């Protein structure tokens, strides 16, 4: 599978967290010096790596490496969605990143919806290895819900009024000093306005923050972007152009 001739898409299955996780890796025909590993993380519900594939191909066409995975219970991966949790999402993503990108390639993290929390959880693990991040209609979640399986009380916990205000994601984003892009749809029928405001305020503390507002878009930005090459280009211009790799300690 290829898009355009400069990129190559491979699908693999990795044994992770007691599951078999399906992932796409997209490699450039001509790699940029200091190329990033761009990690694309889908949202909840019926989200999957297929929606992320067009964006991953665009990333590779710019000379970087891209990874899109299905969390357990999604897409081509094994497992049951009811058994997934925010903690397992973090652990699964980290294990796949280690398998695909090793321990040294600088990273760019892109999270859709629920993966707004997953990106924050990965930031706490990777620290300065992350050069940039993009959050697309991001969700964040309270500490009480973080380790609860989705089928075992998670929904009830996150429906508590303002339960997100003590999310560890806010601390992670407030400490991030790289490039940050917040992608906001014109109408978001899922994420409360206060959540978007809290995320934006946290990122503004230290990050090089920009906000991209997409006219005509709703919450499902993965699907929306997959059908709009110009919007994807606009997102990647803001995220990748002129980005410098993080400084590695000796």
Coordinates of C-alpha atoms in Angstrom, one line a residue, residues 109-206:
X109 CA 2.0 13.1 19.9
X110 CA -1.4 13.6 18.3
X111 CA -4.5 12.7 20.3
X112 CA -8.1 12.7 19.3
X113 CA -10.9 13.1 21.9
X114 CA -10.2 10.6 24.8
X115 CA -6.6 10.5 23.8
X116 CA -6.3 14.0 25.1
X117 CA -5.8 12.3 28.4
X118 CA -3.6 9.6 26.9
X119 CA -1.2 12.2 25.4
X120 CA -0.9 13.8 28.8
X121 CA -0.2 10.5 30.4
X122 CA 2.5 9.8 27.9
X123 CA 4.1 13.2 28.4
X124 CA 4.6 12.3 32.0
X125 CA 6.5 9.2 30.8
X126 CA 8.6 10.7 28.0
X127 CA 9.3 14.2 29.3
X128 CA 11.6 16.2 27.0
X129 CA 11.6 13.5 24.3
X130 CA 8.3 15.0 23.1
X131 CA 9.0 17.9 20.8
X132 CA 5.4 18.7 20.0
X133 CA 1.8 17.7 20.5
X134 CA -1.5 18.2 18.8
X135 CA -4.8 17.8 20.7
X136 CA -7.9 17.4 18.6
X137 CA -11.1 18.1 20.5
X138 CA -9.4 16.7 23.6
X139 CA -11.0 15.1 26.6
X140 CA -9.5 14.9 30.0
X141 CA -10.7 12.8 33.0
X142 CA -10.6 13.0 36.8
X143 CA -8.2 11.0 38.8
X144 CA -10.8 8.7 40.2
X145 CA -11.6 7.4 36.7
X146 CA -8.1 6.8 35.5
X147 CA -7.7 3.1 36.4
X148 CA -11.4 2.1 36.2
X149 CA -12.4 -0.3 33.3
X150 CA -14.8 1.3 30.9
X151 CA -17.4 -1.3 31.6
X152 CA -17.1 -1.2 35.4
X153 CA -18.3 2.3 36.5
X154 CA -16.1 4.5 34.3
X155 CA -19.1 6.2 32.7
X156 CA -20.8 7.0 36.0
X157 CA -17.5 8.6 37.3
X158 CA -17.0 10.9 34.3
X159 CA -20.6 12.0 34.4
X160 CA -20.2 13.6 37.8
X161 CA -20.3 17.4 37.5
X162 CA -16.9 18.9 36.7
X163 CA -15.2 15.6 37.5
X164 CA -12.4 16.6 35.1
X165 CA -11.1 19.5 37.2
X166 CA -8.6 17.4 39.1
X167 CA -7.3 15.6 36.0
X168 CA -3.5 14.9 36.1
X169 CA -3.6 16.0 32.4
X170 CA -3.7 19.6 33.4
X171 CA -0.5 19.4 35.4
X172 CA 1.2 17.6 32.5
X173 CA 0.1 20.2 30.0
X174 CA 1.0 23.0 32.3
X175 CA 4.6 21.7 32.5
X176 CA 5.0 21.1 28.7
X177 CA 7.4 23.5 27.1
X178 CA 7.4 22.3 23.5
X179 CA 5.2 23.2 20.6
X180 CA 1.5 22.6 21.2
X181 CA -1.5 22.8 18.8
X182 CA -5.0 22.8 20.1
X183 CA -7.5 21.8 17.3
X184 CA -11.0 23.0 18.1
X185 CA -14.1 22.1 16.0
X186 CA -16.8 24.7 15.2
X187 CA -19.2 22.7 17.3
X188 CA -18.3 20.0 19.8
X189 CA -21.3 18.1 21.0
X190 CA -19.2 15.9 23.3
X191 CA -16.5 17.9 25.1
X192 CA -17.7 20.7 27.5
X193 CA -16.4 24.2 26.7
X194 CA -14.8 24.3 30.2
X195 CA -12.6 21.3 29.4
X196 CA -11.3 23.0 26.2
X197 CA -10.7 26.2 28.2
X198 CA -8.8 24.4 31.0
X199 CA -6.6 22.5 28.4
X200 CA -5.8 25.7 26.6
X201 CA -5.0 27.6 29.8
X202 CA -2.7 24.8 31.0
X203 CA -0.8 24.7 27.7
X204 CA -0.5 28.5 27.5
X205 CA 1.6 28.4 30.7
X206 CA 4.8 27.2 29.1

